[in-house]
Coordinates of C-alpha atoms in Angstrom, one line a residue:
Chain A
M1 CA 46.8 -37.0 -1.3
L2 CA 44.0 -39.0 0.3
I3 CA 43.3 -36.2 2.7
K4 CA 43.2 -33.7 -0.2
W5 CA 40.5 -35.8 -1.9
M6 CA 38.6 -36.1 1.4
V7 CA 38.7 -32.3 1.7
A8 CA 37.5 -31.9 -1.9
G9 CA 34.7 -34.4 -1.3
L10 CA 33.5 -32.8 1.8
M11 CA 33.5 -29.4 0.2
I12 CA 31.4 -30.7 -2.6
L13 CA 29.0 -32.3 -0.1
A14 CA 28.9 -29.0 1.8
W15 CA 28.1 -27.1 -1.4
V16 CA 25.4 -29.4 -2.4
A17 CA 23.9 -29.2 1.1
S18 CA 23.9 -25.4 0.9
Q19 CA 21.9 -25.3 -2.3
P20 CA 18.1 -24.9 -2.2
V21 CA 16.3 -28.2 -2.2
A22 CA 14.4 -28.9 -5.4
V23 CA 10.7 -29.2 -4.7
T24 CA 9.0 -31.9 -6.6
A25 CA 5.7 -31.9 -4.7
I26 CA 3.0 -29.2 -4.9
P27 CA 4.7 -25.8 -5.1
A28 CA 4.4 -23.5 -2.2
K29 CA 2.3 -21.2 -4.4
P30 CA 0.4 -23.5 -6.6
F31 CA -2.0 -21.0 -8.2
I32 CA -1.9 -18.2 -10.8
L33 CA -3.6 -14.8 -10.8
P34 CA -7.3 -14.8 -11.9
F35 CA -6.6 -12.6 -15.0
A36 CA -5.1 -13.4 -18.4
D37 CA -4.1 -9.8 -19.1
P38 CA -1.4 -8.0 -17.2
P39 CA -2.3 -5.4 -14.6
G40 CA -2.7 -1.8 -15.7
P41 CA -4.8 1.3 -15.6
A42 CA -7.2 0.0 -18.2
T43 CA -7.3 -3.6 -17.2
W44 CA -7.1 -4.4 -13.4
Y45 CA -5.2 -3.6 -10.3
L46 CA -5.0 -4.9 -6.7
G47 CA -7.6 -3.3 -4.5
Q48 CA -8.0 -4.6 -1.0
L49 CA -5.7 -7.2 0.5
Y50 CA -6.6 -10.2 2.6
G51 CA -6.8 -10.0 6.4
N52 CA -6.9 -7.4 9.1
T53 CA -7.4 -4.5 6.7
T54 CA -8.6 -1.1 7.9
G55 CA -11.6 -1.4 5.7
A56 CA -12.6 -4.8 7.2
Y57 CA -12.1 -3.5 10.7
A58 CA -14.5 -0.6 10.0
Q59 CA -17.1 -3.1 9.0
R60 CA -16.2 -5.9 11.4
D61 CA -19.6 -6.0 13.0
T62 CA -21.5 -6.1 9.7
I63 CA -20.5 -7.5 6.4
Y64 CA -17.2 -9.0 7.7
R65 CA -18.6 -10.4 10.9
A66 CA -19.0 -14.0 9.5
G67 CA -15.3 -13.9 8.7
Q68 CA -14.0 -13.0 12.1
G69 CA -13.8 -9.3 11.2
L70 CA -11.2 -10.0 8.5
H71 CA -11.3 -9.3 4.8
F72 CA -11.4 -13.0 3.9
G73 CA -10.3 -12.6 0.3
L74 CA -8.6 -10.4 -2.2
D75 CA -10.2 -7.5 -4.1
F76 CA -9.1 -6.8 -7.6
A77 CA -10.5 -3.6 -9.2
A78 CA -11.5 -4.4 -12.8
P79 CA -14.0 -3.1 -15.3
C80 CA -17.2 -5.1 -15.6
G81 CA -16.9 -7.9 -18.1
T82 CA -13.2 -8.6 -17.5
P83 CA -12.5 -12.3 -18.2
L84 CA -11.5 -14.3 -15.1
V85 CA -9.4 -17.5 -15.3
A86 CA -9.1 -20.6 -13.2
L87 CA -6.3 -20.3 -10.6
G88 CA -5.5 -24.0 -11.2
N89 CA -6.9 -27.2 -12.5
G90 CA -10.1 -28.3 -10.8
T91 CA -13.8 -28.9 -11.0
V92 CA -16.8 -26.6 -10.8
A93 CA -18.3 -27.1 -7.4
K94 CA -21.1 -24.5 -7.2
V95 CA -22.6 -21.9 -9.5
D96 CA -24.4 -19.0 -7.9
A97 CA -24.3 -20.2 -4.3
P98 CA -25.8 -17.4 -2.2
E99 CA -24.8 -19.1 1.1
H100 CA -21.2 -18.0 0.3
G101 CA -22.0 -14.4 -0.3
S102 CA -20.3 -12.1 -2.8
L103 CA -23.4 -11.5 -4.9
P104 CA -24.9 -10.9 -7.4
H105 CA -23.2 -14.0 -8.9
N106 CA -20.5 -16.2 -7.7
L107 CA -18.6 -19.4 -8.7
M108 CA -16.9 -22.0 -6.5
L109 CA -14.2 -24.2 -8.0
R110 CA -12.8 -27.2 -6.2
L111 CA -9.1 -27.1 -7.1
D112 CA -7.0 -30.3 -7.5
A113 CA -4.4 -28.8 -5.2
G114 CA -6.8 -29.3 -2.3
Y115 CA -8.4 -26.0 -2.0
A116 CA -11.6 -24.3 -3.2
A117 CA -11.7 -20.9 -4.9
L118 CA -14.7 -18.5 -4.7
Y119 CA -15.0 -15.9 -7.5
G120 CA -17.4 -13.2 -6.2
H121 CA -19.4 -10.3 -7.5
L122 CA -19.5 -11.7 -11.0
L123 CA -21.3 -9.9 -13.8
E124 CA -23.5 -12.8 -14.7
R125 CA -24.1 -16.4 -13.9
S126 CA -21.1 -18.5 -15.0
K127 CA -21.7 -20.5 -18.1
L128 CA -20.0 -23.5 -16.5
S129 CA -21.9 -26.4 -15.0
V130 CA -21.4 -28.1 -11.7
G131 CA -19.0 -31.0 -12.1
E132 CA -17.4 -29.6 -15.2
R133 CA -13.6 -29.8 -15.4
V134 CA -11.6 -26.6 -15.7
T135 CA -8.0 -26.2 -16.5
R136 CA -5.6 -23.6 -15.1
G137 CA -5.9 -20.4 -17.1
Q138 CA -9.3 -21.2 -18.6
V139 CA -11.9 -18.4 -18.6
V140 CA -14.5 -19.3 -16.0
G141 CA -16.5 -16.0 -15.7
L142 CA -16.7 -12.3 -16.0
S143 CA -16.0 -9.7 -13.3
G144 CA -18.9 -7.6 -12.1
D145 CA -19.8 -5.1 -9.3
S146 CA -20.7 -5.8 -5.7
F147 CA -23.7 -3.3 -6.1
G148 CA -24.6 -4.7 -9.6
T149 CA -24.2 -1.3 -11.2
C150 CA -20.7 -1.6 -12.9
R151 CA -20.2 2.0 -11.7
S152 CA -20.1 1.6 -7.9
A153 CA -17.4 -0.9 -7.1
P154 CA -16.5 -3.0 -10.1
H155 CA -14.1 -5.6 -8.8
L156 CA -13.5 -9.3 -8.3
H157 CA -13.6 -10.7 -4.8
L158 CA -11.5 -13.8 -4.7
E159 CA -11.3 -16.3 -1.9
I160 CA -9.2 -19.4 -1.4
R161 CA -10.9 -21.7 1.0
S162 CA -10.4 -25.2 2.5
A163 CA -12.0 -28.0 0.6
D164 CA -14.9 -27.9 3.1
Y165 CA -15.3 -24.1 2.6
L166 CA -15.1 -23.5 6.4
V167 CA -11.7 -21.8 6.4
A168 CA -10.3 -19.0 4.2
Y169 CA -6.6 -18.6 3.6
N170 CA -4.5 -15.7 2.5
P171 CA -4.3 -15.9 -1.3
V172 CA -1.1 -13.9 -1.2
T173 CA 0.6 -17.0 0.2
L174 CA -0.9 -19.3 -2.4
I175 CA -0.9 -17.4 -5.7
E176 CA 2.4 -16.9 -7.5
A177 CA 2.6 -13.2 -8.4
D178 CA 4.8 -10.1 -7.9
W179 CA 2.8 -8.9 -4.9
D180 CA 5.3 -6.1 -4.1
S181 CA 4.7 -4.6 -7.6
L182 CA 0.9 -5.2 -7.5
A183 CA 0.7 -3.5 -4.1
L184 CA 2.3 -0.2 -5.4
I185 CA -1.0 0.9 -6.9
G186 CA -3.7 2.3 -4.7
S187 CA -1.4 2.3 -1.7
F188 CA -2.3 5.7 -0.4
Q189 CA -4.8 4.4 2.1
R190 CA -3.7 0.8 2.1
G191 CA -2.8 -0.7 5.5
F192 CA -3.8 -2.9 8.3
E193 CA -5.6 -2.1 11.5
R194 CA -3.4 -1.7 14.5
D195 CA -3.9 -2.8 18.0
L196 CA -1.8 -0.3 20.0
S197 CA -1.2 -2.9 22.7
N198 CA 0.7 -4.9 20.0
P199 CA 1.0 -2.6 16.9
R200 CA 3.4 -4.9 15.0
K201 CA 0.8 -7.7 14.8
W202 CA -0.6 -8.6 11.4
Q203 CA 0.9 -5.7 9.5
Y204 CA 2.2 -7.4 6.4
P205 CA 0.4 -8.7 3.3
D206 CA 1.7 -12.2 3.9
D207 CA 1.3 -12.2 7.7
Q208 CA -2.4 -12.5 8.2
P209 CA -4.4 -15.0 10.2
K210 CA -6.6 -17.6 8.5
T211 CA -10.3 -17.1 8.7
Q212 CA -12.5 -19.6 10.4
F213 CA -16.0 -18.8 9.2
G214 CA -18.4 -18.3 12.1
G215 CA -15.5 -17.9 14.6
A216 CA -15.1 -15.1 17.1
L217 CA -13.9 -11.6 16.0
L218 CA -10.1 -11.5 15.7
N219 CA -9.8 -7.7 15.6
N220 CA -12.0 -6.5 18.3
F221 CA -9.1 -4.4 19.5
E222 CA -9.2 -2.4 22.7
Q223 CA -6.9 0.3 21.4
P224 CA -7.5 0.3 17.6
W225 CA -5.7 2.6 15.2
P226 CA -7.0 4.1 13.1
P227 CA -10.1 4.4 15.2
K228 CA -13.6 4.2 13.9
W229 CA -15.4 7.5 13.9
E230 CA -18.8 6.3 15.0
R231 CA -21.9 8.0 13.8
R232 CA -24.0 9.4 16.7
R233 CA -27.5 7.8 16.6
Chain B
M1 CA 27.5 -12.7 -2.2
N2 CA 30.2 -13.1 0.4
T3 CA 33.7 -13.0 -1.0
C4 CA 35.6 -16.1 0.1
T5 CA 38.9 -17.6 -1.2
L6 CA 40.4 -20.9 -0.3
D7 CA 44.2 -21.7 -0.6
F8 CA 45.0 -25.2 -1.6
K9 CA 48.8 -24.6 -2.2
G10 CA 49.9 -25.5 1.3
Q11 CA 50.9 -29.1 2.0
D12 CA 50.2 -29.0 5.7
L13 CA 47.5 -31.5 6.7
R14 CA 45.7 -30.4 9.7
G15 CA 43.3 -33.3 10.3
L16 CA 39.6 -33.5 10.6
A17 CA 39.2 -30.1 12.3
I18 CA 40.5 -28.3 9.2
V19 CA 38.3 -30.4 7.0
I20 CA 35.2 -29.4 8.9
L21 CA 36.2 -25.8 9.0
L22 CA 36.8 -25.7 5.3
A23 CA 33.5 -27.4 4.6
W24 CA 31.7 -24.9 6.9
L25 CA 33.5 -22.0 5.2
L26 CA 32.4 -23.1 1.8
A27 CA 28.8 -23.6 2.9
A28 CA 28.9 -20.1 4.3
C29 CA 30.2 -18.8 1.0
A30 CA 27.3 -20.3 -0.9
Q31 CA 24.8 -18.4 1.1
V32 CA 23.3 -15.1 -0.3
D33 CA 23.4 -12.2 2.0
P34 CA 19.8 -12.0 3.3
V35 CA 19.8 -8.2 3.9
P36 CA 21.7 -5.3 2.6
I37 CA 23.3 -3.8 5.6
G38 CA 24.6 -0.3 5.9
T39 CA 24.7 1.4 2.6
A40 CA 24.6 0.4 -1.0
T41 CA 25.7 2.9 -3.7
P42 CA 25.0 2.5 -7.4
T43 CA 27.9 3.1 -9.6
Q44 CA 26.0 4.9 -12.4
M45 CA 23.1 7.3 -12.5
P46 CA 21.5 8.8 -15.6
T47 CA 20.4 12.4 -15.7
A48 CA 17.3 14.2 -16.9
T49 CA 16.0 13.6 -20.4
A50 CA 12.9 14.6 -22.2
T51 CA 11.8 11.1 -22.9
L52 CA 11.3 8.0 -20.8
E53 CA 14.6 6.5 -21.9
P54 CA 17.5 6.7 -19.4
S55 CA 20.3 9.0 -20.4
P56 CA 23.9 7.8 -20.5
T57 CA 25.1 11.2 -19.3
P58 CA 27.0 11.0 -16.0
P59 CA 25.6 13.0 -13.1
P60 CA 26.9 16.3 -12.0
T61 CA 29.7 15.8 -9.5
S62 CA 27.8 17.7 -6.8
T63 CA 24.9 15.3 -6.9
P64 CA 25.0 12.6 -4.2
P65 CA 24.6 9.1 -5.5
P66 CA 21.5 7.1 -4.4
E67 CA 22.3 5.5 -1.1
L68 CA 20.4 3.0 1.0
R69 CA 20.6 3.0 4.7
Q70 CA 18.8 0.8 7.2
L71 CA 17.0 2.8 9.9
T72 CA 15.2 0.2 12.1
G73 CA 15.7 -3.5 13.0
G74 CA 13.7 -6.4 14.1
G75 CA 11.1 -6.1 11.4
C76 CA 10.0 -2.7 12.4
C77 CA 7.8 -0.9 11.3
V78 CA 5.1 0.1 8.7
Q79 CA 3.4 3.3 7.4
P80 CA 6.3 5.7 8.2
S81 CA 5.9 9.4 8.0
W82 CA 8.3 12.4 8.3
S83 CA 9.0 15.1 10.7
P84 CA 8.5 18.6 9.1
D85 CA 12.2 19.2 9.1
S86 CA 13.0 15.9 7.4
R87 CA 15.4 14.9 10.2
Q88 CA 13.3 12.1 11.6
V89 CA 11.1 9.3 10.4
L90 CA 8.0 8.7 12.5
F91 CA 6.2 5.4 13.0
I92 CA 3.8 3.8 15.4
D93 CA 5.4 1.2 17.6
K94 CA 5.5 -0.5 21.0
P95 CA 9.0 -1.8 20.9
S96 CA 8.7 -4.1 24.0
E97 CA 6.0 -5.3 26.3
S98 CA 6.8 -2.7 28.9
A99 CA 7.4 0.1 26.5
P100 CA 4.5 2.6 25.8
A101 CA 2.8 2.6 22.4
G102 CA 3.3 5.8 20.6
I103 CA 4.7 7.6 17.6
Y104 CA 8.4 6.8 17.7
A105 CA 11.1 8.8 15.7
V106 CA 14.3 7.6 14.2
D107 CA 17.0 10.1 13.3
V108 CA 17.8 9.6 9.6
I109 CA 21.4 10.5 10.1
T110 CA 22.4 8.9 13.4
G111 CA 19.8 6.1 13.6
A112 CA 18.9 7.1 17.2
I113 CA 15.3 6.2 18.1
E114 CA 13.3 8.1 20.6
L115 CA 9.7 8.7 21.7
P116 CA 9.3 12.4 21.3
Q117 CA 7.5 14.2 24.1
W118 CA 4.7 15.3 21.8
S119 CA 4.1 11.8 20.4
G120 CA 3.1 9.8 23.4
R121 CA -0.5 9.7 22.1
V122 CA -1.6 8.4 18.8
G123 CA -4.0 10.6 16.9
V124 CA -4.4 12.9 14.0
Y125 CA -1.8 15.7 14.3
S126 CA -1.8 19.1 12.7
R127 CA 1.2 19.8 10.4
D128 CA 2.9 21.9 13.1
R129 CA 2.2 19.3 15.8
S130 CA 0.4 21.9 17.9
L131 CA -3.0 20.1 17.8
I132 CA -4.2 16.5 18.1
A133 CA -7.7 15.2 17.1
Y134 CA -9.2 11.9 18.2
P135 CA -12.6 10.3 18.4
E136 CA -14.4 10.1 21.7
N137 CA -18.0 9.0 22.3
S138 CA -19.1 9.6 18.8
T139 CA -17.6 13.0 18.7
T140 CA -14.2 14.4 17.8
V141 CA -12.0 16.0 20.4
V142 CA -9.5 18.6 19.3
E143 CA -6.8 19.4 21.8
R144 CA -4.1 22.1 21.8
L145 CA -1.1 20.2 23.2
S146 CA 0.7 23.2 24.7
T147 CA -2.2 24.3 26.9
G148 CA -4.4 21.3 27.1
D149 CA -7.4 23.2 25.8
K150 CA -10.0 20.9 24.3
W151 CA -12.9 21.4 22.0
T152 CA -15.5 18.8 21.1
L153 CA -16.9 18.6 17.6
S154 CA -20.1 16.7 16.7
N155 CA -18.7 15.5 13.4
V156 CA -18.8 11.9 12.4
G157 CA -15.6 11.3 10.3
P158 CA -11.9 11.7 10.4
V159 CA -10.9 15.4 10.4
V160 CA -8.2 16.9 8.2
F161 CA -6.3 19.9 9.6
S162 CA -5.6 22.8 7.2
P163 CA -1.9 23.4 6.4
D164 CA -1.9 26.5 8.7
S165 CA -3.4 24.5 11.5
Q166 CA -6.3 27.0 11.9
R167 CA -9.2 25.0 10.4
L168 CA -10.3 21.5 9.8
A169 CA -12.5 19.8 7.4
W170 CA -14.4 16.5 7.3
T171 CA -16.8 14.5 5.2
D172 CA -20.2 13.4 6.6
E173 CA -21.7 10.4 4.8
P174 CA -25.2 9.9 6.3
D175 CA -26.0 6.7 4.5
N176 CA -23.1 4.3 4.1
T177 CA -25.1 1.4 2.8
S178 CA -26.1 2.6 -0.7
P179 CA -23.8 2.0 -3.7
Y180 CA -20.5 3.9 -3.4
D181 CA -21.1 6.1 -6.4
Q182 CA -24.6 7.1 -5.1
R183 CA -23.7 8.0 -1.5
R184 CA -24.3 11.5 -0.4
S185 CA -21.3 13.2 1.1
D186 CA -21.5 16.6 2.9
V187 CA -18.2 18.4 3.3
Y188 CA -17.8 20.6 6.4
V189 CA -15.2 23.2 7.4
A190 CA -14.8 24.7 10.9
N191 CA -12.3 26.5 13.0
V192 CA -10.2 24.1 15.1
N193 CA -12.2 25.1 18.1
G194 CA -15.4 24.0 16.3
T195 CA -16.7 27.5 15.7
E196 CA -18.1 28.7 12.3
A197 CA -18.8 25.1 11.2
A198 CA -20.5 25.1 7.9
R199 CA -21.3 22.7 5.1
I200 CA -19.4 23.9 2.1
A201 CA -20.2 21.3 -0.5
R202 CA -22.4 18.2 -1.2
V203 CA -21.3 15.6 -3.7
Y204 CA -22.2 12.0 -4.5
G205 CA -19.7 9.1 -4.6
G206 CA -16.8 11.2 -3.3
G207 CA -16.0 13.8 -0.7
L208 CA -13.2 15.8 0.7
V209 CA -9.8 15.0 -0.9
G210 CA -7.7 17.5 1.1
W211 CA -6.5 21.0 1.7
L212 CA -4.4 23.2 -0.4
P213 CA -2.4 26.2 1.0
G214 CA -4.2 29.5 0.9
G215 CA -7.6 28.3 2.2
K216 CA -8.5 26.0 -0.7
I217 CA -9.8 22.5 -0.6
V218 CA -10.0 19.8 -3.2
L219 CA -13.2 17.8 -3.6
S220 CA -14.1 14.8 -5.8
G221 CA -17.5 13.4 -6.6
R222 CA -20.6 13.7 -8.7
P223 CA -22.4 17.0 -8.5
S224 CA -25.8 15.2 -8.6
L225 CA -27.2 11.7 -9.0
D226 CA -28.1 12.7 -12.6
V227 CA -24.5 13.1 -13.6
R228 CA -22.6 9.9 -14.4
E229 CA -19.0 11.2 -14.0
R230 CA -17.1 12.6 -11.0
T231 CA -15.4 15.9 -11.1
L232 CA -12.2 16.9 -9.3
T233 CA -12.7 20.4 -8.1
V234 CA -10.6 23.1 -6.3
L235 CA -12.8 25.3 -4.1
D236 CA -11.5 28.6 -2.7
L237 CA -13.2 29.0 0.7
T238 CA -12.7 32.8 0.8
T239 CA -14.0 33.7 -2.6
R240 CA -16.2 30.6 -3.1
A241 CA -14.7 30.4 -6.6
S242 CA -14.3 26.8 -7.9
V243 CA -12.1 25.3 -10.6
S244 CA -13.1 22.0 -12.2
L245 CA -9.9 20.1 -13.0
V246 CA -11.1 16.9 -14.7
T247 CA -14.2 14.9 -15.1
A248 CA -14.1 11.1 -15.3
E249 CA -16.0 8.2 -13.9
R250 CA -13.1 6.9 -11.8
I251 CA -10.6 9.4 -10.3
S252 CA -8.4 8.3 -7.5
G253 CA -5.1 8.8 -5.8
V254 CA -5.4 12.6 -5.8
S255 CA -2.2 14.2 -4.5
A256 CA -1.2 17.8 -4.3
S257 CA 2.3 19.2 -4.4
K258 CA 3.4 20.9 -1.2
D259 CA 2.6 24.4 -2.3
G260 CA -0.6 23.3 -4.0
T261 CA 0.4 24.3 -7.5
W262 CA 0.1 20.9 -9.0
I263 CA -2.3 18.0 -8.6
A264 CA -1.7 14.4 -9.7
Y265 CA -4.3 11.7 -10.0
Y266 CA -5.2 8.4 -11.5
I267 CA -7.9 7.8 -14.1
T268 CA -8.7 4.1 -14.5
F269 CA -10.8 1.9 -16.8
D270 CA -11.2 4.8 -19.3
Q271 CA -9.5 3.4 -22.4
S272 CA -6.9 5.8 -23.6
R273 CA -7.4 8.2 -20.7
S274 CA -6.4 5.5 -18.2
G275 CA -3.2 6.4 -16.4
I276 CA -1.4 8.9 -14.2
W277 CA -2.2 12.6 -14.9
M278 CA -0.9 15.8 -13.5
Q279 CA -2.3 19.3 -13.8
R280 CA -2.0 22.7 -12.3
A281 CA -4.6 23.5 -9.6
N282 CA -5.7 26.5 -11.6
G283 CA -7.2 24.2 -14.2
S284 CA -4.6 24.3 -16.9
P285 CA -4.5 21.4 -19.4
A286 CA -3.6 18.1 -17.9
R287 CA -0.6 16.0 -18.9
K288 CA -0.6 12.2 -19.0
I289 CA 2.5 10.4 -17.7
E290 CA 3.6 7.5 -19.8
M291 CA 4.3 5.2 -16.8
W292 CA 2.1 3.2 -14.6
G293 CA 2.9 2.9 -10.9
A294 CA 2.9 4.8 -7.7
Y295 CA 3.7 8.4 -7.3
Q296 CA 4.4 11.1 -4.7
W297 CA 5.4 14.8 -5.0
R298 CA 9.1 15.4 -4.3
D299 CA 8.6 19.2 -4.1
D300 CA 6.6 21.9 -5.8
A301 CA 7.6 21.0 -9.3
R302 CA 8.8 17.3 -9.4
L303 CA 6.7 14.2 -9.2
L304 CA 8.4 10.9 -8.2
V305 CA 7.1 7.8 -9.9
I306 CA 7.9 4.2 -9.0
P307 CA 6.7 2.1 -12.0
M308 CA 5.3 -1.4 -11.7
R309 CA 8.2 -3.6 -12.7
P310 CA 8.1 -6.2 -15.5
P311 CA 7.9 -9.8 -14.2
G312 CA 11.3 -11.1 -13.0
D313 CA 12.8 -7.7 -12.2
A314 CA 14.3 -7.7 -8.7
A315 CA 14.2 -4.1 -7.7
F316 CA 12.1 -1.0 -8.2
E317 CA 13.3 2.2 -9.9
V318 CA 12.5 5.7 -9.0
W319 CA 11.8 8.2 -11.8
E320 CA 11.4 11.9 -11.5
I321 CA 9.0 13.9 -13.7
D322 CA 9.3 17.7 -14.2
A323 CA 5.7 18.8 -13.9
A324 CA 6.1 21.9 -16.1
S325 CA 7.9 20.2 -19.0
G326 CA 7.0 16.6 -18.6
A327 CA 10.7 15.7 -18.9
S328 CA 11.6 12.5 -17.0
R329 CA 14.8 11.0 -15.6
K330 CA 15.6 7.8 -13.8
L331 CA 17.0 8.5 -10.4
T332 CA 17.8 4.9 -9.4
D333 CA 18.8 1.8 -11.3
A334 CA 17.5 -1.6 -10.4
A335 CA 20.8 -3.1 -11.1
T336 CA 22.7 -1.0 -8.7
T337 CA 20.2 0.2 -6.1
P338 CA 18.3 -2.8 -4.6
L339 CA 15.1 -0.9 -3.8
R340 CA 12.6 -3.5 -2.7
I341 CA 9.4 -2.0 -1.3
L342 CA 6.8 -3.9 0.7
N343 CA 3.1 -3.2 0.3
G344 CA 3.6 0.1 -1.5
D345 CA 4.8 1.6 1.8
W346 CA 7.1 4.6 1.0
R347 CA 7.1 8.3 1.7
V348 CA 9.1 11.2 0.4
S349 CA 10.7 13.6 2.9
P350 CA 9.4 17.2 3.0
D351 CA 12.7 18.5 1.8
G352 CA 12.7 16.0 -1.1
R353 CA 16.1 14.5 -0.2
Y354 CA 15.0 11.1 0.9
I355 CA 12.5 8.3 0.5
V356 CA 11.7 6.1 3.5
Y357 CA 10.3 2.7 2.7
V358 CA 9.4 -0.6 4.2
S359 CA 11.8 -3.2 2.8
S360 CA 10.3 -6.4 1.5
V361 CA 13.6 -8.1 2.2
D362 CA 13.8 -7.6 6.0
R363 CA 10.6 -5.6 6.8
N364 CA 12.6 -2.8 8.4
L365 CA 12.5 0.9 7.5
W366 CA 15.2 2.0 5.0
R367 CA 16.2 5.4 3.8
L368 CA 17.0 6.1 0.2
T369 CA 19.0 9.3 -0.5
L370 CA 17.8 10.7 -3.8
P371 CA 20.1 12.4 -6.2
G372 CA 19.4 16.0 -7.0
G373 CA 17.9 16.9 -3.6
S374 CA 17.2 20.4 -2.7
G375 CA 18.9 20.2 0.6

């Protein structure tokens, strides 16, 4: 009888041990998407992913040079004027800080979870003030266009950085969302640049290197694919 | 879940070894299978209906059920494509440090992986695999693989071979710094050996979309900087006749059916016009699809749509739209076919029988056998 109870007890312990451990600290993905409305053809959809994208590779020597040749944020296509919400609780750190790019207007939030969030290409200067508290889901600005026209490339460029702004992280790993579903749209040309000497490297949305601003190019591949068709000068 | 049973009726006491074994077995039972291995067959499949609601009607007995089959292992690979005969899935890989990089092929029936003789070089291939194009010193080299003949083109962008592998087209964008919608794009066509190169169109904020069979190309863009909206146009290179399909500020995702009869595209951020549309390439009235998701042509008459799923849903579903009637039917059910696609990476086989996709569960390539295939 005693052995039977021991067996049962050990089985219960084994079952408990096999269950996922409840996380009481900061969740692995502490942030929400920057939109209050659901994605759709009239609202917003995922544009360019973070990391070693083919688009960033093609411009690795120009606009993405400071970010080691990577696309150091996420692009969400959205009509100009789309309300943008705070990813999490935090404080307004900077309003229109040109040193961080993504003009014509940008906004930097210092998030309580220990990161900073840059909202880029905003339609207008955010009405928030430096030092003002924001709560998760609160509208913090309106989306704009990187060329300022609202017809060229209306989108939000969103970065999640270290608190000192020197490192950019992959938002896919920090924002709770159905990324598989979001990635369905616009996938015709979506993909990551290959290095044919190691073509499996950095090929998934959540498997991308962090960006050290000012660091060396990470994707100066000897055997890139697709190649860049250079213009003859 | 694994299926495990434990028998407590026996009175034999086998000591600590048995206790540990039982505990280990129970722990194993509590684990969820991380990867669907082999095949997974749904038990029910609705058939075609004229609405978006699934039909309870059982499928015809001759229709194979949706079946999932793993094609590659080890987290390989991305951006698959198909051989013209639909027998192999192609993908770029370098499976080991000593192996060559190239376009590998996995047989969709046997699972055998090989590096075909033609595919040792990565480049832009013509549909019949007779030609390869690649950039070299700010030019494009076109090479006929059977003879080694090479021709150099002074173009400045990726080339697109015509379906009959006789011509190629490309877009030249002289100024890539101005706003996207204002950039001038010149579209050129030439024979594959570079002769008879000619500019056949100039648009702004767009360019070449692709070829249609019969010497036609599809263009998108603003005809001039004075015009706000883009136009999707089919241009017959022989007669120079053009057909304007649709005009909107944001047209994307343009995709033609295999025979060029139908065109599908997105219109976005355009209030009630926003969504997926399909239209005959001759300019007949367009039809809006009441779903939002990704799409690809299954054949000359059927469009496959994978809708974005509501939050919390575990698997995607594949729907089929009859282009002529607009009737839709659900081909797979999320409850019975665990279709999980990573990064929107899926391709329909040329014969319309299969979908290959990158699994978000194990990151390998999987094959989905579609019901109602033509083969």
